Structure formats: structure tokens, C-alpha cells
Coordinates of C-alpha atoms and ligand atoms in Angstrom, one line a residue:
M1 CA 165.5 26.1 -170.9
T2 CA 164.8 29.7 -169.8
K3 CA 168.8 31.5 -171.3
I4 CA 170.1 33.8 -168.3
V5 CA 170.8 36.9 -170.5
L6 CA 173.2 39.7 -168.2
V7 CA 173.2 43.1 -170.0
T8 CA 176.4 45.0 -168.5
G9 CA 176.3 48.7 -168.8
G10 CA 172.2 47.6 -169.1
T11 CA 171.6 51.0 -167.4
G12 CA 173.7 53.3 -170.8
L13 CA 171.9 54.3 -173.9
V14 CA 172.5 51.5 -175.2
G15 CA 171.1 49.4 -172.5
R16 CA 167.6 50.9 -172.0
A17 CA 167.4 50.8 -175.7
I18 CA 167.5 47.3 -175.7
E19 CA 165.3 47.0 -172.2
A20 CA 162.4 49.0 -174.5
V21 CA 163.2 46.4 -177.8
I22 CA 162.8 43.2 -174.8
D23 CA 159.9 44.5 -173.3
E24 CA 157.5 44.8 -176.2
E25 CA 158.9 41.8 -177.2
K26 CA 158.0 39.9 -173.5
P27 CA 160.7 36.7 -174.4
T28 CA 158.8 33.7 -173.1
N29 CA 162.2 31.4 -173.3
E30 CA 164.6 34.2 -172.1
R31 CA 164.9 36.1 -168.1
W32 CA 166.6 39.5 -168.5
I33 CA 168.5 40.9 -166.1
F34 CA 169.9 45.3 -166.9
V35 CA 172.6 46.6 -165.0
G36 CA 174.7 49.5 -163.5
S37 CA 177.6 50.7 -162.0
K38 CA 175.2 50.6 -158.1
D39 CA 174.5 46.3 -159.4
A40 CA 178.5 45.6 -159.8
D41 CA 182.3 48.0 -160.4
L42 CA 182.5 46.2 -163.7
T43 CA 186.3 47.0 -162.6
D44 CA 186.9 45.2 -159.5
L45 CA 187.2 41.7 -159.9
Q46 CA 185.3 39.9 -156.8
S47 CA 182.1 42.7 -157.3
T48 CA 182.2 41.0 -160.5
R49 CA 182.4 38.0 -159.5
S50 CA 179.6 38.3 -156.7
M51 CA 177.2 39.5 -159.6
F52 CA 178.1 36.4 -161.1
D53 CA 177.4 34.5 -159.1
K54 CA 174.2 35.8 -158.4
Y55 CA 172.7 36.1 -161.2
K56 CA 174.6 33.0 -163.0
P57 CA 173.9 33.5 -166.9
T58 CA 174.5 31.3 -169.5
H59 CA 174.0 35.1 -172.1
V60 CA 176.1 37.6 -171.5
I61 CA 175.7 41.1 -173.5
H62 CA 178.8 42.8 -172.3
L63 CA 177.7 47.5 -172.7
A64 CA 179.6 48.1 -169.9
A65 CA 182.4 50.7 -170.3
M66 CA 184.1 54.3 -170.2
V67 CA 182.9 55.8 -172.9
G68 CA 182.6 59.9 -174.2
G69 CA 182.4 61.6 -177.4
L70 CA 185.7 63.2 -178.7
F71 CA 187.3 65.8 -176.5
H72 CA 186.6 63.3 -173.2
N73 CA 188.3 61.2 -175.6
M74 CA 191.8 63.6 -175.5
N75 CA 191.5 64.6 -172.2
N76 CA 191.6 61.2 -170.8
N77 CA 193.5 58.6 -173.3
L78 CA 195.3 56.9 -170.0
D79 CA 191.0 56.6 -167.6
F80 CA 190.3 55.2 -171.4
L81 CA 192.6 52.7 -171.4
R82 CA 193.1 51.5 -168.3
K83 CA 189.2 51.6 -166.9
N84 CA 188.0 49.9 -169.8
M85 CA 191.0 46.9 -170.2
Q86 CA 189.5 46.5 -166.5
I87 CA 186.4 45.8 -166.8
N88 CA 187.0 43.9 -170.2
D89 CA 189.5 41.7 -168.4
N90 CA 186.6 41.2 -166.0
V91 CA 183.9 40.5 -167.5
L92 CA 184.9 37.7 -170.1
L93 CA 187.6 36.0 -167.3
L94 CA 183.8 35.4 -165.2
S95 CA 181.8 33.9 -168.7
H96 CA 184.7 31.9 -168.7
E97 CA 184.2 30.5 -165.2
F98 CA 180.5 30.6 -165.5
N99 CA 180.5 29.0 -168.9
V100 CA 178.6 31.2 -170.2
Q101 CA 176.7 30.1 -173.3
K102 CA 178.1 32.8 -175.2
V103 CA 179.4 36.8 -175.1
V104 CA 178.2 39.3 -177.0
S105 CA 180.2 42.9 -176.1
C106 CA 181.2 46.0 -178.3
L107 CA 183.8 47.5 -179.7
S108 CA 183.1 50.9 -181.9
T109 CA 183.8 52.1 -186.0
C110 CA 185.5 54.8 -183.7
I111 CA 189.0 52.1 -183.1
F112 CA 189.6 51.2 -186.2
P113 CA 192.8 52.3 -188.1
D114 CA 193.4 56.4 -189.1
K115 CA 195.3 55.5 -191.6
T116 CA 192.9 53.2 -194.1
S117 CA 191.7 52.9 -197.0
Y118 CA 187.9 53.5 -197.3
P119 CA 185.2 52.0 -196.7
I120 CA 186.4 50.3 -193.5
D121 CA 185.0 46.3 -192.8
E122 CA 185.9 43.8 -189.5
T123 CA 189.0 42.6 -191.4
M124 CA 191.2 45.7 -191.0
I125 CA 190.6 46.9 -186.7
H126 CA 194.8 46.1 -186.7
N127 CA 195.5 47.4 -189.4
G128 CA 197.4 50.2 -187.8
P129 CA 197.6 52.7 -185.3
P130 CA 194.0 54.7 -184.4
H131 CA 193.1 58.2 -184.2
E132 CA 196.2 60.0 -181.5
S133 CA 192.5 61.0 -180.5
N134 CA 191.1 57.9 -178.9
F135 CA 193.4 56.1 -178.3
G136 CA 193.9 53.9 -174.7
Y137 CA 189.7 53.1 -175.7
S138 CA 191.1 51.8 -179.1
Y139 CA 193.5 49.8 -177.9
A140 CA 191.1 48.8 -174.8
K141 CA 187.9 47.9 -177.2
R142 CA 190.7 45.8 -179.9
M143 CA 191.7 43.8 -177.5
I144 CA 188.9 42.1 -176.6
D145 CA 188.3 41.2 -179.8
I146 CA 192.0 40.0 -179.6
T147 CA 191.0 38.1 -175.8
N148 CA 187.7 36.9 -177.8
R149 CA 190.3 35.3 -180.5
A150 CA 191.6 33.7 -177.4
Y151 CA 189.0 32.4 -175.5
N152 CA 188.2 30.6 -178.8
E153 CA 191.7 29.0 -179.2
Q154 CA 192.4 28.0 -176.1
Y155 CA 187.9 26.4 -174.4
G156 CA 186.1 26.6 -177.9
S157 CA 184.4 29.2 -176.3
M158 CA 181.8 31.6 -178.3
F159 CA 182.7 35.0 -177.5
T160 CA 182.0 37.8 -179.9
S161 CA 181.5 41.1 -180.6
V162 CA 179.8 43.6 -182.6
V163 CA 181.5 46.9 -183.8
P164 CA 178.4 49.6 -184.4
C165 CA 178.4 53.3 -186.1
N166 CA 178.2 56.8 -183.1
V167 CA 175.1 55.7 -180.7
F168 CA 172.0 57.9 -180.3
G169 CA 169.1 58.4 -179.1
P170 CA 167.0 59.0 -175.5
F171 CA 169.1 58.4 -172.5
D172 CA 171.9 59.2 -173.9
N173 CA 174.9 61.5 -171.4
F174 CA 174.9 65.3 -172.0
T175 CA 176.1 66.3 -169.7
P176 CA 178.8 69.1 -171.4
G177 CA 182.2 68.5 -172.3
V178 CA 181.7 64.0 -171.5
S179 CA 179.1 64.1 -174.8
H180 CA 179.5 62.9 -178.0
V181 CA 178.2 65.1 -180.6
I182 CA 174.6 64.5 -180.7
P183 CA 174.1 64.2 -177.2
G184 CA 176.3 67.4 -176.9
M185 CA 174.8 70.2 -179.4
I186 CA 171.1 68.3 -177.8
H187 CA 171.9 70.7 -175.1
R188 CA 174.1 73.2 -175.8
L189 CA 171.8 74.5 -178.7
H190 CA 168.2 73.7 -175.7
E191 CA 170.5 76.0 -173.4
T192 CA 170.9 78.4 -175.9
M193 CA 167.3 78.5 -175.9
Y194 CA 165.6 77.8 -172.9
S195 CA 168.1 79.5 -170.5
K196 CA 171.4 81.2 -172.2
E197 CA 170.8 85.5 -172.8
P198 CA 167.1 85.7 -172.3
E199 CA 166.6 89.2 -173.6
K200 CA 167.9 88.4 -176.6
A201 CA 165.2 87.4 -179.1
Q202 CA 166.1 83.3 -180.1
E203 CA 165.9 85.2 -184.0
E204 CA 169.4 86.9 -182.5
K205 CA 170.8 84.0 -180.5
T206 CA 173.8 82.1 -182.2
F207 CA 174.9 78.6 -182.1
A208 CA 177.6 76.8 -182.6
V209 CA 178.6 74.4 -183.5
Y210 CA 182.5 72.5 -182.5
G211 CA 185.1 72.4 -185.4
T212 CA 184.6 72.9 -189.1
G213 CA 180.9 71.6 -189.9
K214 CA 182.8 69.2 -192.4
P215 CA 183.3 65.5 -190.7
L216 CA 181.7 62.6 -192.4
R217 CA 179.8 60.5 -189.7
Q218 CA 177.2 56.8 -189.5
F219 CA 174.8 57.1 -186.6
I220 CA 172.6 54.7 -186.4
Y221 CA 169.3 55.3 -183.9
S222 CA 170.1 53.6 -180.5
K223 CA 166.3 51.3 -181.0
D224 CA 167.9 50.3 -184.3
L225 CA 170.9 48.9 -182.6
A226 CA 168.7 47.6 -180.2
K227 CA 167.6 45.1 -182.0
L228 CA 171.3 43.6 -183.9
F229 CA 172.7 43.3 -180.7
I230 CA 169.4 41.1 -180.1
W231 CA 169.9 39.2 -183.7
V232 CA 173.4 38.7 -182.5
L233 CA 172.5 37.1 -179.5
R234 CA 170.6 35.1 -180.4
S235 CA 171.2 33.9 -184.2
Y236 CA 175.4 35.2 -184.9
Q237 CA 177.4 32.3 -184.6
S238 CA 181.4 33.2 -185.1
V239 CA 184.0 34.9 -183.4
E240 CA 184.2 37.2 -185.7
P241 CA 182.9 40.7 -185.3
I242 CA 180.6 42.3 -187.2
I243 CA 179.3 45.3 -187.8
L244 CA 176.4 46.4 -186.5
S245 CA 175.6 50.6 -189.1
V246 CA 173.3 52.6 -191.3
D247 CA 174.5 52.1 -195.1
E248 CA 177.3 54.4 -196.3
T249 CA 174.9 56.7 -198.1
A250 CA 173.5 57.9 -195.0
E251 CA 176.4 59.0 -193.5
V252 CA 176.0 62.9 -192.8
T253 CA 177.7 66.1 -191.7
I254 CA 178.8 67.3 -188.7
A255 CA 176.8 70.3 -190.6
H256 CA 174.2 68.5 -191.9
L257 CA 173.3 67.1 -188.4
A258 CA 172.9 70.4 -187.1
E259 CA 170.3 71.5 -189.6
S260 CA 168.4 68.5 -188.7
L261 CA 168.3 69.8 -184.8
V262 CA 167.8 73.0 -185.8
R263 CA 164.7 71.4 -187.5
A264 CA 163.5 69.4 -184.6
F265 CA 163.8 72.6 -181.9
E266 CA 162.6 75.0 -184.4
F267 CA 165.5 77.9 -183.8
R268 CA 165.3 80.2 -185.7
G269 CA 168.6 82.2 -184.0
K270 CA 171.5 81.2 -187.2
L271 CA 174.2 78.5 -186.7
E272 CA 178.0 79.3 -186.9
F273 CA 181.4 76.9 -186.1
D274 CA 184.0 77.3 -184.1
T275 CA 187.1 76.2 -186.1
S276 CA 189.1 76.6 -182.4
K277 CA 187.4 72.9 -181.7
A278 CA 189.3 69.9 -182.3
D279 CA 187.0 68.1 -185.5
G280 CA 188.1 64.8 -184.6
Q281 CA 188.6 61.9 -187.4
Y282 CA 187.3 63.2 -190.0
K283 CA 185.9 59.7 -191.3
K284 CA 185.2 56.1 -190.5
T285 CA 183.2 55.7 -192.7
A286 CA 181.8 51.5 -192.4
S287 CA 180.7 49.0 -194.9
N288 CA 177.1 47.2 -193.1
A289 CA 178.1 44.9 -196.6
K290 CA 178.2 42.0 -194.0
L291 CA 175.0 42.4 -191.3
R292 CA 173.3 43.5 -195.3
K293 CA 174.3 40.0 -196.5
L294 CA 173.1 38.3 -193.7
L295 CA 169.7 40.8 -192.7
P296 CA 168.8 41.8 -196.1
D297 CA 165.6 43.6 -195.2
F298 CA 166.3 44.9 -191.9
Q299 CA 165.0 48.9 -192.4
F300 CA 166.6 51.3 -190.3
I301 CA 164.5 54.5 -189.0
D302 CA 165.0 57.6 -190.6
F303 CA 167.2 60.0 -189.5
D304 CA 165.6 63.3 -189.3
S305 CA 162.6 60.5 -187.7
A306 CA 165.2 59.5 -185.2
I307 CA 166.2 62.6 -184.4
R308 CA 163.0 64.4 -183.3
E309 CA 162.0 61.5 -181.0
T310 CA 165.8 62.3 -179.8
V311 CA 164.8 65.9 -178.8
Q312 CA 161.3 65.5 -177.5
W313 CA 162.8 62.9 -175.6
Y314 CA 165.1 65.0 -174.0
I315 CA 163.3 67.6 -173.4
E316 CA 160.0 65.9 -171.9
N317 CA 163.1 64.2 -170.2
Y318 CA 164.8 67.5 -168.9
D319 CA 165.1 67.1 -165.2
K320 CA 166.2 62.6 -164.6
A321 CA 168.1 62.8 -168.4
R322 CA 172.3 63.3 -167.3
K323 CA 174.0 66.4 -168.3
Ligands
NAP1 P1 176.2 55.3 -171.4 O1 175.2 55.2 -172.0 O2 178.3 55.8 -171.3 O3 176.4 53.5 -170.7 C1 177.7 53.0 -170.1 C2 177.5 51.9 -169.3 O4 178.3 50.6 -168.3 C3 176.0 52.1 -168.3 O5 175.1 51.4 -167.6 C4 177.2 52.1 -166.9 O6 176.1 51.7 -165.4 C5 178.8 51.6 -167.5 N1 179.5 51.3 -166.1 C6 180.1 52.3 -166.6 N2 181.5 51.8 -165.7 C7 180.9 51.0 -165.0 C8 181.7 50.2 -164.5 N3 182.4 50.4 -163.7 N4 181.3 49.6 -163.5 C9 179.4 49.1 -164.5 N5 179.2 49.5 -164.7 C10 180.0 50.7 -165.8 O7 177.4 54.7 -172.1 P2 176.6 53.9 -174.1 O8 176.6 55.1 -175.7 O9 175.1 52.7 -174.0 O10 177.8 52.0 -174.3 C11 177.7 51.3 -174.4 C12 178.5 50.1 -175.0 O11 178.0 50.9 -176.3 C13 180.1 50.5 -174.1 O12 180.6 49.6 -174.5 C14 180.5 51.2 -175.6 O13 181.9 51.8 -175.8 C15 179.6 51.2 -177.1 N6 180.1 52.2 -178.3 C16 178.7 53.3 -178.3 C17 178.8 54.3 -178.6 C18 177.7 55.7 -179.2 O14 178.2 56.6 -179.8 N7 177.6 56.1 -177.7 C19 179.3 53.8 -180.6 C20 180.1 53.0 -180.4 C21 180.0 51.6 -179.2 P3 175.8 53.3 -164.8 O15 174.7 53.9 -166.1 O16 175.7 52.9 -163.9 O17 177.2 54.8 -164.7
GDP2 P1 183.5 60.4 -182.6 O1 182.6 60.3 -183.6 O2 184.6 59.4 -181.8 O3 185.1 62.2 -183.0 O4 183.0 61.5 -181.0 P2 181.5 63.0 -181.8 O5 180.4 61.7 -181.4 O6 181.9 63.5 -179.9 O7 182.4 63.5 -183.0 C1 182.8 64.7 -183.1 C2 182.6 65.3 -184.2 O8 181.3 66.3 -183.6 C3 184.4 66.4 -184.5 O9 184.0 66.7 -185.4 C4 183.4 67.6 -183.4 O10 183.9 68.8 -183.1 C5 182.2 67.7 -183.8 N1 180.6 67.9 -182.6 C6 180.4 69.7 -182.9 N2 179.6 69.6 -182.4 C7 179.9 68.8 -180.9 C8 179.2 69.1 -179.4 O11 179.0 69.7 -179.3 N3 179.7 67.7 -178.9 C9 181.1 67.3 -179.4 N4 181.5 65.7 -178.6 N5 181.7 66.9 -181.2 C10 180.7 67.9 -181.0

């Protein structure tokens, strides 16, 4: 029987990457539907119900969420908590009502306890309070795992979740004040090079990286994450979350990331660090051992190449990019 796969958040960074992989693959036994907030407001139960009634999915990839970088989280913890709790409760309830066979929802490595041992793994999600900068987002995300377990215990449902590290790629949100670090820096570096201080030669310009540049992050290219998401939907049969991250050895500092962006843009000015801005969590090093055990041969795209592709996409799609 043909699977009907509904992807909530299908118009965002991760959703577009899944769509691109599916467009290349053209599976014959699956019909994929990608929806965004124009198709339904998932904070609203009736709107969510109408959408499930329209598509009658057999499978759901649930990506829709209020999403943002460190500074957006620090200023909006209540909204992150409430909106994401509403969206998640509605999507999981309707998945239950429509007898969806499998739901794969999305957590994040930034929801783990602030005080923890490293590397973090799937067993540690609920072990202590998250970092204070994003507690609203973190507790809402953690509740997905709790809700999945409760649906499984009460009804035997196969509602599971994946835990990606920081994601980047085409179709990201480049909006200042909202964006994560990679789209944020891409947008600001582009402005520095092409719009700000037009009277100055590029060699005399300075680009300010927020914070000390010392925090460590694992970054996954959206296309790699998309392939892994599709594999989880088709092949991973457990309610237990699974971390979808690059290896621990691929972790980089924010300063290293800035240098990779400087190379991709061929920026000839200077870098400086604005230490009046917050660093956020120092690190959240995650182990992908569970993933590696199940998919030992998966090849991640090289970081600098993925950064170059993302910068290229931003330059070519400057007018339509979210900024
Ligand atoms: P994104 O680019 O901001 O996309 C968010 C998606 O959610 C969009 O399709 C948006 O629709 C939809 N959405 C938001 N509010 C909605 C609402 N009320 N009703 C219906 N749809 C709504 O985010 P992303 O980076 O792709 O994130 C996808 C998932 O990955 C999220 O669950 C996020 O928590 C998780 N994640 C992201 C990262 C990261 O670094 N980006 C890391 C770990 C986990 P519109 O396009 O119509 O606005
Ligand atoms: P996080 O990984 O959840 O903390 O969120 P971000 O993706 O927003 O990354 C935040 C880290 O990048 C912090 O250490 C910031 O100080 C640093 N950073 C440097 N420049 C920028 C920028 O332009 N935007 C953002 N969001 N963070 C930046």
C-alpha cells in the first residue's frame, strides 16, 4: 500500500532538504506532502484537524516549530515554550486520532542538561535543567519524548524522535536577531562586504563575530540530516530517541566556523570578536555512537564544502532568502 507521508514544517530549512532528497529519489510506493504555516496553523487544534482530514497521512515527519538562535531564544522563552507545546500536542493527538503508523518528531542537542558529562547521549535528555538561555524551547521539546512514551504505553503507538545537532544549509532563516549562528553570520558578512560602509575598501572592513569565538558546536548539513531522517522513517523501529549528529571529532569552535565563512566569501577584511555579546552554552558535544552502530558507512559531507554550497545558495537566492 502507498504510504502517505506528511511533513509538517515542510517549508523550512530541514523540510526543504528532505523534499530535495525525495525529489531526486522519486519513490514509487510513497506519496510525500510538505506543508507550512500557510496550510495550517498547528497551534490551533481545528486547523490541525482539517489538515489531517485533508491528507489522511499514514506517516508523519513532524518538524514544525518556533525555531531560532541563541539571541531569539533568550528574548522569547515563554513563546518558545507555549507555541511549541501547542504544536506538538496537536500534531501528536491528530496522529493518534488518524491512526498514523509512525511519527518522527524533532528534538535538538541544545535541550540537554546544562550541567552534564560529555559526550551526551540519548539516555541523558531529562537528567537536569537545560541551559537558562533556551529553557522554554528545551522543555517543550523534552515533552515530545515524554508524550511519545505515554502514547506508546497507553496505545502502543510508534511515535519516536530524532535529536539533530546544529543544522545549516539552503532555505535557512537568515533574519538578524532570529537566526542561528551560521545563517546569522552569512547574512552579516554579506552586509559587511556589499552594503555597509560602501566608501571603505574591503581590506579596511571588520567583521564582528558575536561572543568569544570559543564555544564548540557540531554542525550537520541539512542534506545529510534529510537522508538520515528518511532512513529513520523507513527503518528505525523504536520509541527511544536517536541522535543524528556528525562525529565528535567534527566539532568546531565558532572562530573556526567564522574562518570557513571568510574563505567561502573570499572576504579580505579583518575578523574581531564582540565579547559584549553572549556565548550561550560552551559546548553540547553529542555522541552519534547509536547512529554509527546502525549505519556505520554513512558519509557526512565535508564541512567546508557544505559551507561553500550554503554561501553560494545565499548569494544566488539573495532576493528570496528569509532575512
Ligand atoms: P525553520 O526553517 O524555521 O522552519 C520551521 C517550519 O515550521 C516552517 O516550515 C514553518 O512554516 C513551520 N511552522 C512554524 N510555526 C508553525 C505553525 N504555527 N503552524 C504550522 N507550521 C509552522 O526551522 P528548521 O530549522 O527547519 O527546524 C525544523 C525542526 O528541526 C524543528 O523542529 C527544530 O526544532 C529542529 N532543529 C533545528 C535545528 C537547527 O539548527 N535549525 C537544530 C536541531 C533541531 P512557514 O515556513 O510557513 O513559516
Ligand atoms: P546555539 O547553538 O543554540 O547556542 O545557538 P546559535 O546557533 O545561535 O549559536 C550561538 C553561538 O554562536 C554563540 O556562541 C554566539 O555567541 C555565537 N555567534 C557568533 N556570531 C553569531 C551570530 O551572528 N548569530 C548567532 N545567533 N550567534 C552567533
